[in-house]
Structure formats: C-alpha cells, structure tokens
CSV table of C-alpha atoms in Angstrom, one decimal:
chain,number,residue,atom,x,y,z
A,23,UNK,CA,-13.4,7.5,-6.9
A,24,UNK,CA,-10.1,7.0,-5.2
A,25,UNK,CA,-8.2,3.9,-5.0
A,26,UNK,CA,-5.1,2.4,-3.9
A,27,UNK,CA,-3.9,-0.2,-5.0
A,28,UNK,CA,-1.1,-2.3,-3.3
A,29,UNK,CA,1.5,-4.5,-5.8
A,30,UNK,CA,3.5,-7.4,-3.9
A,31,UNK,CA,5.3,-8.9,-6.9
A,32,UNK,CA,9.1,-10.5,-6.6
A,33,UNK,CA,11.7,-8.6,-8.5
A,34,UNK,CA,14.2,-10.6,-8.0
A,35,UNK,CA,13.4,-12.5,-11.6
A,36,UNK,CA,13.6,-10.3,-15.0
A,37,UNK,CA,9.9,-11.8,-15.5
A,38,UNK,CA,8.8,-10.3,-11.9
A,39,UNK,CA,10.5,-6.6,-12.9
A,40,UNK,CA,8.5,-7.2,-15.9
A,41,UNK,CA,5.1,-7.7,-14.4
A,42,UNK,CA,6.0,-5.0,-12.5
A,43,UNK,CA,7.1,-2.2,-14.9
A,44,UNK,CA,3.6,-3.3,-17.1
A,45,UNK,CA,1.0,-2.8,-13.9
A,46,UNK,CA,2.9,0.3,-13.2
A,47,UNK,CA,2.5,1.5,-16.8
A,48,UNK,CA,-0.8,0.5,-16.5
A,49,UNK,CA,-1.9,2.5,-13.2
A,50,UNK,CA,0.1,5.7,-14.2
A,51,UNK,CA,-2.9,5.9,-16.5
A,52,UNK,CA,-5.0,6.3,-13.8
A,53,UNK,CA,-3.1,8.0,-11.2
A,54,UNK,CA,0.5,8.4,-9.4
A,55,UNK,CA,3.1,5.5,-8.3
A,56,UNK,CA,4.1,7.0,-4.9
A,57,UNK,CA,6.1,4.0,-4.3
A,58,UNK,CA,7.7,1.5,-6.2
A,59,UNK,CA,4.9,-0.9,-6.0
A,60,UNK,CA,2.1,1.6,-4.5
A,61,UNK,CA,-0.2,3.3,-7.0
A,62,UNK,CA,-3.1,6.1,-5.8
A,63,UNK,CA,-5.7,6.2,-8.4
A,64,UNK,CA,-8.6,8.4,-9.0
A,65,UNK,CA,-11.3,6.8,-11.7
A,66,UNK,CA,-14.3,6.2,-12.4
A,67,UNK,CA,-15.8,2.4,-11.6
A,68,UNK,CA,-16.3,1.4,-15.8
A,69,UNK,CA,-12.0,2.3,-15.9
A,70,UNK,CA,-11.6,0.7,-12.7
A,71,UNK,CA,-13.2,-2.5,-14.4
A,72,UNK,CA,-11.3,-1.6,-17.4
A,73,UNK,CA,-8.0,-1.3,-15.5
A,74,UNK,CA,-8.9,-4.8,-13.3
A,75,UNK,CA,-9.3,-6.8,-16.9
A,76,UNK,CA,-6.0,-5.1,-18.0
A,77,UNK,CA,-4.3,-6.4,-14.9
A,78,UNK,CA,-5.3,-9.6,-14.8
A,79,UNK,CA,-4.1,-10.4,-17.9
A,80,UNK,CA,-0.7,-9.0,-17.1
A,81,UNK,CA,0.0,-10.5,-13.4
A,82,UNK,CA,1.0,-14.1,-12.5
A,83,UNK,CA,-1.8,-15.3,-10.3
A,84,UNK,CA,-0.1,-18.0,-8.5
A,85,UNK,CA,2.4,-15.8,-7.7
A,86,UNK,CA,1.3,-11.6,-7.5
A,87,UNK,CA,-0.6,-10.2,-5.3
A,88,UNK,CA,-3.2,-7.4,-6.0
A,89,UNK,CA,-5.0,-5.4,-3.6
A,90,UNK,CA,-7.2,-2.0,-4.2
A,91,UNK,CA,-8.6,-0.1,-1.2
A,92,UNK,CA,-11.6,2.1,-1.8
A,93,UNK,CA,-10.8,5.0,0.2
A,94,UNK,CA,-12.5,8.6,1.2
A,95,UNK,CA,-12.0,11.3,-1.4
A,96,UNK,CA,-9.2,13.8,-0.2
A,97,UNK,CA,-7.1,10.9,1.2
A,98,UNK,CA,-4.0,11.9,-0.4
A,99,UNK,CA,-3.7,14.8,0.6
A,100,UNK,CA,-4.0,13.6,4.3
A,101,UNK,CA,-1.5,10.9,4.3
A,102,UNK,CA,1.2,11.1,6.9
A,103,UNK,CA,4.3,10.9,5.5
A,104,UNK,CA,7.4,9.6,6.8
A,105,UNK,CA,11.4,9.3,5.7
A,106,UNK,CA,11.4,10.5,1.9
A,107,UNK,CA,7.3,9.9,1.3
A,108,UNK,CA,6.2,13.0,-0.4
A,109,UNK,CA,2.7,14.6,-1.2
A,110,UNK,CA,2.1,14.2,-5.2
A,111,UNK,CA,0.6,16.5,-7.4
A,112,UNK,CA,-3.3,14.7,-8.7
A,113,UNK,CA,-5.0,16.7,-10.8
A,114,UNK,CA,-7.2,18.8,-8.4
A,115,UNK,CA,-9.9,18.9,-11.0
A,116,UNK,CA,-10.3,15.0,-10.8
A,117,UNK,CA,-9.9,14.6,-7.4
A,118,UNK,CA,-11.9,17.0,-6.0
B,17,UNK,CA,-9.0,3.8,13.2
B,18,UNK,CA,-8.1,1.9,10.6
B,19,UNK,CA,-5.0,2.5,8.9
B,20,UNK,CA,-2.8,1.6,5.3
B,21,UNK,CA,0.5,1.7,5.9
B,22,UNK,CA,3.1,1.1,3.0
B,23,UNK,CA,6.7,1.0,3.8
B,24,UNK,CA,9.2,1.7,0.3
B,25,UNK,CA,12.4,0.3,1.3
B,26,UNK,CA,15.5,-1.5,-1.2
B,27,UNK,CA,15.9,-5.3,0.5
B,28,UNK,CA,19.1,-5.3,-1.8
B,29,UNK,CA,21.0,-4.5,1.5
B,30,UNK,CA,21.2,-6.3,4.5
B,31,UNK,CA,20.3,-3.2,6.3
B,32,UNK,CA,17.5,-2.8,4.3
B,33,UNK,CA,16.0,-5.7,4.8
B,34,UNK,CA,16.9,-5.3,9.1
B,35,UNK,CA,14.5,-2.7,8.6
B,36,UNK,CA,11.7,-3.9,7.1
B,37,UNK,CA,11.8,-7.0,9.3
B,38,UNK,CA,11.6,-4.3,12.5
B,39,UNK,CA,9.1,-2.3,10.8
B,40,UNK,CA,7.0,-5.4,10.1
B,41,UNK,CA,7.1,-6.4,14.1
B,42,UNK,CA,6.0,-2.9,15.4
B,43,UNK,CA,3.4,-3.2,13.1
B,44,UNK,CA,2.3,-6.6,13.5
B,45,UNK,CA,1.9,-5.5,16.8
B,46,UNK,CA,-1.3,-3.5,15.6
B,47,UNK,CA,-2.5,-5.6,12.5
B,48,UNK,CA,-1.5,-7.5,10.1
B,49,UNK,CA,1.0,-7.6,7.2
B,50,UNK,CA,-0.9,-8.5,3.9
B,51,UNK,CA,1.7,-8.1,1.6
B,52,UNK,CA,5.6,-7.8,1.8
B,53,UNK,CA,5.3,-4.2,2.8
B,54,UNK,CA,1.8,-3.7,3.1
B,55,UNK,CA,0.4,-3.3,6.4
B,56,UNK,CA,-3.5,-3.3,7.8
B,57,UNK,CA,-3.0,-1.6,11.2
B,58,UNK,CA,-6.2,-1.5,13.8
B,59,UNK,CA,-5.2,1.5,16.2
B,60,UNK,CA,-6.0,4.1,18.7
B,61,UNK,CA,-5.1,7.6,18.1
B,62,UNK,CA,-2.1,7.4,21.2
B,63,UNK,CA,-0.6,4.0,19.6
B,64,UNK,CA,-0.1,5.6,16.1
B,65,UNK,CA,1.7,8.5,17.9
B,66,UNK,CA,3.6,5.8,19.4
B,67,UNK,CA,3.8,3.3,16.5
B,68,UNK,CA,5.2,6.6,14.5
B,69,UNK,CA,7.8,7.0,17.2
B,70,UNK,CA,9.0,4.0,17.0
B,71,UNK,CA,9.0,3.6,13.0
B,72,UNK,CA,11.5,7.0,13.2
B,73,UNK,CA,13.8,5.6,14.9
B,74,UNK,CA,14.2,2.6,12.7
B,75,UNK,CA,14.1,4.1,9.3
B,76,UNK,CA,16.6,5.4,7.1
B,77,UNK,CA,15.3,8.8,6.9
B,78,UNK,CA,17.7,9.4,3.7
B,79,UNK,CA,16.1,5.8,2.0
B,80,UNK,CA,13.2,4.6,3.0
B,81,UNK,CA,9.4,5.8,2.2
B,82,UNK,CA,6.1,5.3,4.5
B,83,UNK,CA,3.0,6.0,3.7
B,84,UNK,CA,0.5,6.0,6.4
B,85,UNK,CA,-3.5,6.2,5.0
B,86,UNK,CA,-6.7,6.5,7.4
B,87,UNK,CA,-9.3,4.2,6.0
B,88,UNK,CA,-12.8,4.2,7.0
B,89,UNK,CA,-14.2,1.5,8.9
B,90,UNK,CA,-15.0,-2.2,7.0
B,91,UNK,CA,-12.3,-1.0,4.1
B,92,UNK,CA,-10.7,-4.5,5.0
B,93,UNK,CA,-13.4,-6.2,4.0
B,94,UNK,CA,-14.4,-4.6,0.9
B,95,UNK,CA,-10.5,-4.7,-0.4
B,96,UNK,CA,-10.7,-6.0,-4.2
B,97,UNK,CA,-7.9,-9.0,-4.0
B,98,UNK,CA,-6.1,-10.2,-7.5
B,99,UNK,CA,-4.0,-13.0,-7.8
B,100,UNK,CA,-2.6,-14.8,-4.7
B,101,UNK,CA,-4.1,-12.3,-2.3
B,102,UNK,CA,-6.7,-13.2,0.6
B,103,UNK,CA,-8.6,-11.5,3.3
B,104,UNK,CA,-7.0,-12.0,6.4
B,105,UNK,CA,-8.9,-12.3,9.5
B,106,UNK,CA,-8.5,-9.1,11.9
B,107,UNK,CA,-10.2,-9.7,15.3
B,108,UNK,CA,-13.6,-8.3,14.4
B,109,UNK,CA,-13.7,-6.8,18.3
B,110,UNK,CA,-11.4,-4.2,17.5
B,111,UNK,CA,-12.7,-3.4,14.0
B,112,UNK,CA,-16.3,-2.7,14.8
C-alpha cells in the first residue's frame, strides 16, 4: 500500500531535530522523504504496524504530531508539484 | 476533491515565515491546516486552478517546496493520528 505520512515536530530544540532525524531514518526504510518532514511510503500493512510501534516509541506524544494518509496506488506519480517539489524515483516494482 | 497539500518552506527567515503564514490563509480558505504545514483542502476543480494561482505568486520558486496530493473521498476520516494529532471537523456537506 501507499502512505503518507505527515511529521509536525519543533526543530527549534536539539531534542525536536532529534526526533526528527530518527522518524526520518525510520521511514526512509519504507519509502522517500520528499520534504523535510513529508515521507511517501509504499508497504505492506504487518511493516506499517511494524513502522507505527517503531514510531511511537521514538516521538514525544504530548508534543509531535503524526499523521498517515492511505492513498490510491500511483499517487506519486500524479502529485502536482510546485516551486522546487520534484517527482522521486520509488521502486516501480513496489509500487506498481 | 479532496486534496493533501504540504508546503516545505525554512521559517528561519522572516520571509519565510511571511510565506507560510499567506500560504496557510489561501488555504484555510478551502480547509483546514492540520499541522504546521499540512493542509486538508476540500475543492472544486476551478478553485485549485485558482488556489494554484495564487500559491505562485507567493512562493519562493528558488526555496520553497509544495506538494499537492488528490485523495479519495473519506481519506480524512480514516487518517491514522500519533501523538498530539486529532481529526478536525471539515463541514461534512462539502465532503460527501
């Protein structure tokens, strides 16, 4: 399946560029970062449960917040694209 | 339509941040902002074109990054939420 998933985290503390740089880590297994706190993801739903567990225990949840959209297959490849957005190479096999 | 849009831009600036905050009121004008830079937009086919318009001409072509993702129908409801996050109540009229 393809997800994205949506990071609103403050960097302005080291701990909060922390979090960050570990979730990111964490999704590039699973797919691209197309922006600094975007992530598109294609998995299947055992590593999404996998990947939610592994999250959880790396966020702050009083103060991250988290959100994965389910979205059609081919999505990002359709995404409109504005100012320096650019179309990322997924691995055709897995998306398709 | 339902759309995702994700705006990538540095807040280290003033300018920057004069950005986001007029990004985030031509969106809001469609949806709703459900993270920093994280937007749930509930639109006809002539306001995107509109919307898009408008978001060019505020941008930093050179800077900033959007990302704009057609979502099926209901994908606000079924977003998986971690940490702070929360549904936010779009006016069901325009979704279904």
């Amino acid at each position: 399946m393809e997800l994205l998933l949506t990071y609103d985290v403050s960097t302005i503390t080291p701990a909060g560029r922390g979090r960050l740089r570990k979730v990111a880590k964490l999704c590039e297994g699973y797919g691209m970062r197309v922006q600094k706190s975007v992530f598109e993801i294609v998995c299947t739903e055992p590593e999404l449960l996998t990947l939610i567990d592994k999250i959880q225990r790396t966020i702050d949840d009083d103060e991250d917040s988290i959100r994965i959209y389910k979205i059609p297959k081919g999505s990002f490849r359709t995404v409109q694209m504005l100012g320096t957005a650019r179309p990322l190479p997924h691995d055709d096999a897995l998306i398709m």
